[in-house]
């Protein structure tokens, strides 16, 4: 298939590498000529790495590079183009304008796909003379490694198009999932529980980015935490997605965008691509501060208080077992001795509430949250 990709940023170049590696001819265009040059260089260096690691032959790399066609003019004629994948910035007017120009340049048989993360596919298509030729094709970053792709038919999309896109995706070795044209589709809607909520935790000074990320990795078992993810995606993209999902669901409060993001976007703190986001990147950048070492008083006994909730009893017992296994002297019984550290499991209550309800010594009581589902 001959595919034209418009938008040679983080996503466009990843999609180009993925499709060209699978044998498709890929034209790559952008309003910024340097973006196309950078994209081709970046794809070549990724392929070189694959060759160095023995995952691709040198001949395979050369053939893939030969299938990449940099375009000086993204709106140039393309009589053989069968599919366009648009990956320009997340803005409805920009995308509508891009497709308008492509509609004039390319044959009416060419199928149009948008990589929008959160805009309405139906609304992007509505700007076309033929809205039935467009669907969403939503990749994840980095495209060659993230093997799931959302196929999103708009309200007017021809029924044959989702099937064609699914065949393309699966033929290139990724998994296609057809989802409805709702704000954020499936993955980014679900992702609000992680990213929007992490920003709310930061707003409320519950913890800083490094701690929230560490907990997401250690406790939720994620490969990266929400702030690391925002730095990878780019805060400019993430903020546009957050806004558009919020507006799409008619300003539902649970999806409310954080006041922390707009200034950071304007200041260019977008993450890896600008060298500075929630973390610093590049030569000499210091990583996040390591978790402080625990240097408590090892001989101090620990009294485990009841939380008042019967549901926590089994977890209190397993916590006691874990502490004893670690060599801690655990006190049981009516109340803590004079120097014992008091731990109280909190579940649906605040630590202050548990202290008051249990008559516990506030100056040496610490709440612990039991996480049965995480087995922790
Ligand atoms: N970054 C991610 O993790 C991610 C994941 C899935 C989908 N997306 C979506 O992919 C799209 C692109 O995101 P990105 O992260 O690659 O952004 P990016 O900023 O890295 O790249 C966007 C590119 O589009 C070009 N561009 C802007 N206006 C243009 C126009 N009018 N005509 C042609 N080119 C134009 C820019 O020059 C730039 O090179 C967005 O819709 C975004 O929501 C991003």
CSV table of C-alpha atoms and ligand atoms in Angstrom, one decimal:
chain,number,residue,atom,x,y,z
A,1,UNK,CA,0.0,0.0,0.0
A,2,UNK,CA,1.2,3.6,-0.6
A,3,UNK,CA,0.5,5.6,2.5
A,4,UNK,CA,1.0,9.4,3.0
A,5,UNK,CA,1.7,10.5,6.5
A,6,UNK,CA,1.2,14.2,7.3
A,7,UNK,CA,2.8,15.4,10.5
A,8,UNK,CA,6.3,14.1,11.0
A,9,UNK,CA,6.5,14.7,14.8
A,10,UNK,CA,6.8,12.0,17.5
A,11,UNK,CA,3.8,10.0,16.2
A,12,UNK,CA,4.2,10.5,12.4
A,13,UNK,CA,7.8,9.2,12.5
A,14,UNK,CA,6.8,6.2,14.6
A,15,UNK,CA,4.0,5.3,12.3
A,16,UNK,CA,6.3,5.8,9.3
A,17,UNK,CA,8.9,3.4,10.8
A,18,UNK,CA,6.2,0.8,11.6
A,19,UNK,CA,4.5,0.9,8.2
A,20,UNK,CA,7.7,1.0,6.1
A,21,UNK,CA,9.2,-1.9,8.2
A,22,UNK,CA,6.1,-3.9,7.3
A,23,UNK,CA,6.6,-3.4,3.6
A,24,UNK,CA,4.5,-0.4,2.8
A,25,UNK,CA,5.7,2.6,0.8
A,26,UNK,CA,5.4,5.7,3.1
A,27,UNK,CA,5.4,9.3,2.0
A,28,UNK,CA,6.2,11.6,4.9
A,29,UNK,CA,5.2,15.3,4.9
A,30,UNK,CA,5.1,18.2,7.3
A,31,UNK,CA,4.6,22.0,7.2
A,32,UNK,CA,8.2,22.2,8.6
A,33,UNK,CA,10.6,20.8,6.2
A,34,UNK,CA,13.1,20.2,9.0
A,35,UNK,CA,10.6,18.0,10.8
A,36,UNK,CA,10.7,15.6,7.8
A,37,UNK,CA,14.5,15.5,7.7
A,38,UNK,CA,14.6,14.9,11.5
A,39,UNK,CA,12.0,12.2,11.2
A,40,UNK,CA,13.9,10.3,8.5
A,41,UNK,CA,17.1,10.6,10.5
A,42,UNK,CA,15.3,9.3,13.6
A,43,UNK,CA,13.8,6.4,11.8
A,44,UNK,CA,17.2,5.4,10.3
A,45,UNK,CA,18.8,5.6,13.7
A,46,UNK,CA,16.1,3.4,15.2
A,47,UNK,CA,16.5,0.9,12.4
A,48,UNK,CA,20.4,1.0,12.8
A,49,UNK,CA,19.8,0.1,16.5
A,50,UNK,CA,17.5,-2.8,15.5
A,51,UNK,CA,20.3,-4.1,13.2
A,52,UNK,CA,22.9,-3.7,15.9
A,53,UNK,CA,20.7,-5.7,18.3
A,54,UNK,CA,20.3,-8.4,15.6
A,55,UNK,CA,16.5,-7.8,15.3
A,56,UNK,CA,16.8,-6.8,11.7
A,57,UNK,CA,19.2,-7.5,8.8
A,58,UNK,CA,21.2,-4.8,7.2
A,59,UNK,CA,19.4,-5.6,3.9
A,60,UNK,CA,16.0,-5.3,5.7
A,61,UNK,CA,17.0,-1.9,7.0
A,62,UNK,CA,18.1,-0.6,3.6
A,63,UNK,CA,14.9,-1.8,2.0
A,64,UNK,CA,12.8,-0.1,4.7
A,65,UNK,CA,14.7,3.2,4.3
A,66,UNK,CA,14.2,2.9,0.5
A,67,UNK,CA,10.4,2.7,1.1
A,68,UNK,CA,10.4,6.1,2.9
A,69,UNK,CA,9.6,9.0,0.6
A,70,UNK,CA,10.2,12.4,2.2
A,71,UNK,CA,7.9,15.0,0.7
A,72,UNK,CA,8.9,18.6,0.1
A,73,UNK,CA,5.2,19.5,-0.3
A,74,UNK,CA,2.7,17.6,1.9
A,75,UNK,CA,-0.1,18.8,-0.3
A,76,UNK,CA,1.5,17.6,-3.6
A,77,UNK,CA,-0.4,15.4,-6.1
A,78,UNK,CA,-0.3,11.7,-5.2
A,79,UNK,CA,-2.3,9.6,-7.7
A,80,UNK,CA,-1.2,6.3,-6.2
A,81,UNK,CA,-1.8,7.2,-2.5
A,82,UNK,CA,-4.3,4.8,-1.0
A,83,UNK,CA,-4.3,5.9,2.6
A,84,UNK,CA,-3.5,9.1,4.4
A,85,UNK,CA,-2.6,9.0,8.1
A,86,UNK,CA,-2.7,12.5,9.7
A,87,UNK,CA,-0.6,13.1,12.8
A,88,UNK,CA,-0.5,16.9,13.1
A,89,UNK,CA,-1.1,18.9,16.3
A,90,UNK,CA,-4.2,18.1,18.3
A,91,UNK,CA,-6.4,21.0,17.1
A,92,UNK,CA,-9.7,20.6,15.2
A,93,UNK,CA,-9.3,23.5,12.9
A,94,UNK,CA,-5.7,22.5,11.9
A,95,UNK,CA,-6.8,18.9,11.2
A,96,UNK,CA,-9.9,20.1,9.2
A,97,UNK,CA,-7.6,22.4,7.1
A,98,UNK,CA,-5.1,19.6,6.5
A,99,UNK,CA,-7.7,17.2,5.3
A,100,UNK,CA,-9.3,19.9,3.1
A,101,UNK,CA,-6.0,20.4,1.3
A,102,UNK,CA,-5.5,16.6,1.0
A,103,UNK,CA,-9.0,16.2,-0.4
A,104,UNK,CA,-8.1,18.6,-3.2
A,105,UNK,CA,-4.7,16.9,-3.9
A,106,UNK,CA,-5.4,13.2,-3.8
A,107,UNK,CA,-7.8,10.9,-5.6
A,108,UNK,CA,-11.3,10.4,-4.2
A,109,UNK,CA,-10.5,6.7,-3.6
A,110,UNK,CA,-7.8,7.5,-1.0
A,111,UNK,CA,-9.0,6.7,2.6
A,112,UNK,CA,-8.3,9.3,5.3
A,113,UNK,CA,-7.3,8.3,8.8
A,114,UNK,CA,-6.7,10.7,11.7
A,115,UNK,CA,-4.4,9.9,14.7
A,116,UNK,CA,-6.3,12.3,16.9
A,117,UNK,CA,-6.2,11.3,20.6
A,118,UNK,CA,-9.4,12.9,21.7
A,119,UNK,CA,-11.1,15.0,19.1
A,120,UNK,CA,-14.3,13.9,17.5
A,121,UNK,CA,-13.6,11.8,14.4
A,122,UNK,CA,-17.1,12.7,13.2
A,123,UNK,CA,-16.4,16.4,13.5
A,124,UNK,CA,-13.0,16.2,11.7
A,125,UNK,CA,-14.8,14.3,8.9
A,126,UNK,CA,-17.7,16.8,8.7
A,127,UNK,CA,-15.3,19.4,7.2
A,128,UNK,CA,-14.8,17.2,4.2
A,129,UNK,CA,-16.7,17.1,1.0
A,130,UNK,CA,-17.0,13.3,1.5
A,131,UNK,CA,-17.1,12.6,5.3
A,132,UNK,CA,-17.6,8.9,4.6
A,133,UNK,CA,-13.9,8.5,3.6
A,134,UNK,CA,-12.5,9.2,7.1
A,135,UNK,CA,-12.0,7.2,10.3
A,136,UNK,CA,-9.8,7.4,13.4
A,137,UNK,CA,-6.6,5.3,13.6
A,138,UNK,CA,-5.2,6.0,17.0
A,139,UNK,CA,-1.7,4.8,17.7
A,140,UNK,CA,0.3,4.9,21.0
A,141,UNK,CA,3.8,6.2,21.6
A,142,UNK,CA,6.3,4.7,20.8
A,143,UNK,CA,4.4,3.2,17.8
A,144,UNK,CA,6.7,0.3,16.9
A,145,UNK,CA,6.5,-1.0,20.5
A,146,UNK,CA,2.9,-0.1,21.6
A,147,UNK,CA,1.1,-2.9,19.8
A,148,UNK,CA,-2.5,-1.7,20.2
A,149,UNK,CA,-4.2,0.6,17.8
A,150,UNK,CA,-7.8,2.0,18.2
A,151,UNK,CA,-9.8,2.0,15.0
A,152,UNK,CA,-12.6,4.6,15.3
A,153,UNK,CA,-15.4,4.8,12.8
A,154,UNK,CA,-17.1,8.2,12.8
A,155,UNK,CA,-20.9,8.5,12.4
A,156,UNK,CA,-20.6,8.8,8.6
A,157,UNK,CA,-17.7,6.5,7.9
A,158,UNK,CA,-18.2,3.9,5.1
A,159,UNK,CA,-18.5,0.4,6.7
A,160,UNK,CA,-15.6,-0.9,4.6
A,161,UNK,CA,-13.1,1.5,6.1
A,162,UNK,CA,-12.8,0.1,9.6
A,163,UNK,CA,-12.3,-3.4,8.1
A,164,UNK,CA,-9.6,-2.1,5.8
A,165,UNK,CA,-7.8,-0.3,8.6
A,166,UNK,CA,-8.0,-3.4,10.8
A,167,UNK,CA,-6.5,-5.5,8.1
A,168,UNK,CA,-3.6,-3.0,7.7
A,169,UNK,CA,-2.9,-2.8,11.4
A,170,UNK,CA,-3.0,-6.6,11.9
A,171,UNK,CA,-0.9,-7.1,8.7
A,172,UNK,CA,1.8,-4.9,10.2
A,173,UNK,CA,1.8,-7.0,13.4
A,174,UNK,CA,-0.2,-4.8,15.8
A,175,UNK,CA,-3.6,-5.4,17.3
A,176,UNK,CA,-6.6,-3.4,16.1
A,177,UNK,CA,-9.5,-2.7,18.4
A,178,UNK,CA,-12.6,-1.0,17.1
A,179,UNK,CA,-14.0,1.6,19.6
A,180,UNK,CA,-16.8,4.2,19.5
A,181,UNK,CA,-16.2,7.8,18.6
A,182,UNK,CA,-16.5,9.1,22.1
A,183,UNK,CA,-14.2,11.7,23.7
A,184,UNK,CA,-10.8,10.0,24.4
A,185,UNK,CA,-12.1,6.8,22.8
A,186,UNK,CA,-11.3,3.9,25.2
A,187,UNK,CA,-7.7,4.1,26.2
A,188,UNK,CA,-7.4,7.9,26.8
A,189,UNK,CA,-10.8,8.0,28.6
A,190,UNK,CA,-9.6,5.3,31.0
A,191,UNK,CA,-6.3,7.1,31.3
A,192,UNK,CA,-8.0,10.1,32.9
A,193,UNK,CA,-8.1,8.0,36.1
A,194,UNK,CA,-4.3,8.0,36.1
A,195,UNK,CA,-3.2,11.3,34.5
A,196,UNK,CA,-6.0,13.7,35.6
A,197,UNK,CA,-6.1,12.2,39.0
A,198,UNK,CA,-2.3,12.4,39.4
A,199,UNK,CA,-2.5,16.1,38.6
A,200,UNK,CA,-5.2,16.5,41.2
A,201,UNK,CA,-3.0,14.8,43.8
A,202,UNK,CA,-0.2,17.2,42.9
A,203,UNK,CA,-2.6,20.2,43.1
A,204,UNK,CA,-3.7,19.1,46.5
A,205,UNK,CA,-0.1,18.6,47.7
A,206,UNK,CA,-0.6,15.0,48.5
A,207,UNK,CA,2.8,14.1,47.0
A,208,UNK,CA,5.3,15.2,44.4
A,209,UNK,CA,5.7,13.8,40.9
A,210,UNK,CA,8.6,11.5,41.7
A,211,UNK,CA,6.7,9.9,44.7
A,212,UNK,CA,3.4,9.6,42.7
A,213,UNK,CA,5.3,7.9,39.9
A,214,UNK,CA,7.2,5.6,42.2
A,215,UNK,CA,3.9,4.5,43.9
A,216,UNK,CA,2.3,4.0,40.5
A,217,UNK,CA,5.2,1.8,39.4
A,218,UNK,CA,5.6,-0.1,42.7
A,219,UNK,CA,2.0,-0.5,43.8
A,220,UNK,CA,0.0,-0.4,40.6
A,221,UNK,CA,2.7,-2.3,38.7
A,222,UNK,CA,2.9,0.1,35.8
A,223,UNK,CA,6.0,0.4,33.6
A,224,UNK,CA,6.0,4.2,34.1
A,225,UNK,CA,4.1,6.6,36.4
A,226,UNK,CA,1.7,9.3,35.2
A,227,UNK,CA,4.3,12.2,35.2
A,228,UNK,CA,6.8,10.1,33.3
A,229,UNK,CA,4.1,9.3,30.9
A,230,UNK,CA,3.2,13.0,30.4
A,231,UNK,CA,6.9,13.7,29.8
A,232,UNK,CA,7.0,11.0,27.1
A,233,UNK,CA,3.7,12.0,25.5
A,234,UNK,CA,4.5,15.7,25.7
A,235,UNK,CA,2.5,18.0,28.0
A,236,UNK,CA,1.3,20.1,25.0
A,237,UNK,CA,-0.4,16.9,23.6
A,238,UNK,CA,-1.6,15.7,27.1
A,239,UNK,CA,-3.1,19.1,28.0
A,240,UNK,CA,-5.0,19.3,24.7
A,241,UNK,CA,-6.3,15.7,25.3
A,242,UNK,CA,-7.4,16.6,28.9
A,243,UNK,CA,-9.2,19.7,27.7
A,244,UNK,CA,-10.9,18.0,24.8
A,245,UNK,CA,-12.1,15.0,26.8
A,246,UNK,CA,-13.5,17.4,29.5
A,247,UNK,CA,-15.3,19.5,26.9
A,248,UNK,CA,-16.5,16.3,25.1
A,249,UNK,CA,-18.1,15.1,28.3
A,250,UNK,CA,-19.7,18.5,28.8
A,251,UNK,CA,-17.4,19.6,31.6
A,252,UNK,CA,-18.0,16.6,33.9
A,253,UNK,CA,-16.3,17.5,37.2
A,254,UNK,CA,-14.4,14.3,37.5
A,255,UNK,CA,-12.6,15.1,34.3
A,256,UNK,CA,-11.8,18.8,35.2
A,257,UNK,CA,-8.4,19.9,33.8
A,258,UNK,CA,-5.8,20.9,36.3
A,259,UNK,CA,-4.8,24.6,36.6
A,260,UNK,CA,-1.2,23.4,36.7
A,261,UNK,CA,-0.9,22.5,33.0
A,262,UNK,CA,-1.6,25.7,31.0
A,263,UNK,CA,1.4,27.7,32.3
A,264,UNK,CA,3.7,24.8,31.9
A,265,UNK,CA,2.6,24.3,28.3
A,266,UNK,CA,3.2,28.0,27.5
A,267,UNK,CA,6.6,27.9,29.2
A,268,UNK,CA,7.6,25.0,27.0
A,269,UNK,CA,7.9,22.4,29.8
A,270,UNK,CA,6.6,19.7,27.5
A,271,UNK,CA,8.8,16.8,28.6
A,272,UNK,CA,11.4,14.8,26.7
A,273,UNK,CA,10.9,16.7,23.5
A,274,UNK,CA,11.9,20.0,25.0
A,275,UNK,CA,14.4,18.7,27.5
A,276,UNK,CA,12.4,19.7,30.5
A,277,UNK,CA,9.0,18.6,31.8
A,278,UNK,CA,8.2,17.2,35.2
A,279,UNK,CA,11.8,15.9,35.0
A,280,UNK,CA,14.9,17.2,33.2
A,281,UNK,CA,16.4,15.3,30.2
A,282,UNK,CA,19.6,15.4,28.1
A,283,UNK,CA,23.2,15.6,29.0
A,284,UNK,CA,23.9,16.4,32.6
A,285,UNK,CA,20.3,16.2,33.7
A,286,UNK,CA,19.8,14.8,37.1
A,287,UNK,CA,17.2,12.1,37.5
A,288,UNK,CA,14.6,12.3,40.2
A,289,UNK,CA,15.9,12.2,43.8
A,290,UNK,CA,16.1,8.6,45.1
A,291,UNK,CA,13.7,7.5,47.8
A,292,UNK,CA,15.2,8.6,51.1
A,293,UNK,CA,16.7,5.7,53.1
A,294,UNK,CA,14.7,4.4,56.1
A,295,UNK,CA,16.8,5.1,59.2
A,296,UNK,CA,14.3,4.7,62.0
A,297,UNK,CA,14.8,3.3,65.5
A,298,UNK,CA,14.9,-0.5,64.8
A,299,UNK,CA,14.4,-1.5,68.5
A,300,UNK,CA,11.2,0.5,69.0
A,301,UNK,CA,8.2,-1.8,69.3
A,302,UNK,CA,5.2,-1.3,67.1
A,303,UNK,CA,1.6,-1.4,68.3
A,304,UNK,CA,-0.9,-2.3,65.7
A,305,UNK,CA,-4.2,-0.5,66.5
A,306,UNK,CA,-7.5,-1.8,65.2
A,307,UNK,CA,-9.1,0.5,62.7
A,308,UNK,CA,-12.6,-0.1,63.9
A,309,UNK,CA,-13.4,-1.7,60.6
A,310,UNK,CA,-13.8,-5.5,60.7
A,311,UNK,CA,-12.8,-5.6,57.0
A,312,UNK,CA,-9.3,-4.6,57.8
A,313,UNK,CA,-8.7,-7.4,60.4
A,314,UNK,CA,-7.2,-9.9,58.0
A,315,UNK,CA,-4.8,-7.3,56.7
A,316,UNK,CA,-3.8,-6.2,60.2
A,317,UNK,CA,-2.8,-9.8,60.8
A,318,UNK,CA,-0.8,-10.1,57.6
A,319,UNK,CA,0.8,-6.7,58.3
A,320,UNK,CA,1.8,-8.0,61.8
A,321,UNK,CA,3.2,-11.2,60.2
A,322,UNK,CA,5.3,-9.1,57.7
A,323,UNK,CA,6.6,-6.8,60.5
A,324,UNK,CA,7.6,-9.8,62.6
A,325,UNK,CA,9.3,-11.5,59.7
A,326,UNK,CA,11.3,-8.3,59.3
A,327,UNK,CA,12.5,-8.5,62.9
A,328,UNK,CA,10.1,-5.9,64.4
A,329,UNK,CA,8.7,-6.4,67.9
A,330,UNK,CA,5.0,-6.2,67.5
A,331,UNK,CA,2.8,-5.4,70.5
A,332,UNK,CA,-0.7,-6.8,70.7
A,333,UNK,CA,-3.4,-6.3,73.3
A,334,UNK,CA,-5.3,-3.5,74.9
A,335,UNK,CA,-3.0,-0.5,74.2
A,336,UNK,CA,0.5,0.6,73.2
A,337,UNK,CA,3.4,0.7,75.7
A,338,UNK,CA,4.9,4.1,76.5
A,339,UNK,CA,7.4,4.2,73.6
A,340,UNK,CA,5.7,2.1,71.0
A,341,UNK,CA,5.1,3.5,67.5
A,342,UNK,CA,1.4,3.0,66.7
A,343,UNK,CA,0.3,1.9,63.3
A,344,UNK,CA,-3.4,2.2,62.4
A,345,UNK,CA,-4.9,0.8,59.2
A,346,UNK,CA,-7.1,3.4,57.5
A,347,UNK,CA,-9.8,2.4,55.1
A,348,UNK,CA,-12.4,4.9,54.4
A,349,UNK,CA,-11.4,7.1,57.3
A,350,UNK,CA,-8.7,9.7,57.9
A,351,UNK,CA,-5.7,9.1,60.2
A,352,UNK,CA,-7.0,11.9,62.5
A,353,UNK,CA,-10.4,10.2,62.6
A,354,UNK,CA,-8.9,6.9,63.5
A,355,UNK,CA,-6.7,8.5,66.2
A,356,UNK,CA,-9.8,10.2,67.7
A,357,UNK,CA,-12.0,7.1,67.5
A,358,UNK,CA,-9.4,4.8,69.0
A,359,UNK,CA,-8.0,7.3,71.7
A,360,UNK,CA,-4.5,6.8,70.2
A,361,UNK,CA,-1.4,8.9,71.0
A,362,UNK,CA,-1.5,11.4,68.1
A,363,UNK,CA,2.2,12.3,68.3
A,364,UNK,CA,3.4,8.7,67.6
A,365,UNK,CA,0.5,7.3,65.4
A,366,UNK,CA,0.9,6.7,61.7
A,367,UNK,CA,-1.8,5.6,59.3
A,368,UNK,CA,-1.1,2.7,57.0
A,369,UNK,CA,-3.2,1.9,54.0
A,370,UNK,CA,-4.0,-1.7,53.3
A,371,UNK,CA,-4.0,-2.5,49.6
A,372,UNK,CA,-5.6,-5.9,49.4
A,373,UNK,CA,-6.2,-5.8,45.7
A,374,UNK,CA,-2.5,-5.1,45.1
A,375,UNK,CA,-1.5,-7.9,47.5
A,376,UNK,CA,0.5,-5.3,49.5
B,1,LIG,N1,2.4,12.0,21.6
B,1,LIG,C1,1.6,11.0,21.8
B,1,LIG,O1,1.9,10.2,22.8
B,1,LIG,C2,0.4,10.7,21.0
B,1,LIG,C3,-0.2,9.5,21.1
B,1,LIG,C4,-1.3,9.2,20.2
B,1,LIG,C5,-1.8,10.2,19.4
B,1,LIG,N2,-1.2,11.4,19.4
B,1,LIG,C6,-1.8,12.4,18.4
B,1,LIG,O2,-1.0,12.5,17.3
B,1,LIG,C7,-1.0,13.8,16.8
B,1,LIG,C8,0.4,14.3,16.7
B,1,LIG,O3,1.0,14.3,18.0
B,1,LIG,P1,2.6,14.3,18.1
B,1,LIG,O4,2.9,13.9,19.6
B,1,LIG,O5,3.3,13.6,17.0
B,1,LIG,O6,2.9,15.9,18.0
B,1,LIG,P2,4.2,16.6,17.6
B,1,LIG,O7,4.1,18.0,18.1
B,1,LIG,O8,5.4,15.8,17.9
B,1,LIG,O9,4.2,16.6,15.9
B,1,LIG,C9,3.2,17.3,15.2
B,1,LIG,C10,3.7,17.7,13.9
B,1,LIG,O10,2.7,18.2,13.1
B,1,LIG,C11,3.2,19.2,12.3
B,1,LIG,N3,2.2,20.2,11.9
B,1,LIG,C12,1.5,21.1,12.7
B,1,LIG,N4,0.6,21.7,11.9
B,1,LIG,C13,0.7,21.2,10.7
B,1,LIG,C14,-0.1,21.4,9.5
B,1,LIG,N5,-1.0,22.3,9.4
B,1,LIG,N6,0.3,20.7,8.4
B,1,LIG,C15,1.2,19.7,8.5
B,1,LIG,N7,2.0,19.4,9.6
B,1,LIG,C16,1.7,20.2,10.7
B,1,LIG,C17,4.3,19.9,13.2
B,1,LIG,O11,5.2,20.6,12.4
B,1,LIG,C18,4.9,18.7,13.9
B,1,LIG,O12,6.0,18.2,13.2
B,1,LIG,C19,-1.9,14.6,17.7
B,1,LIG,O13,-3.2,14.6,17.2
B,1,LIG,C20,-1.9,13.8,19.0
B,1,LIG,O14,-3.0,14.0,19.8
B,1,LIG,C21,-0.1,11.7,20.1
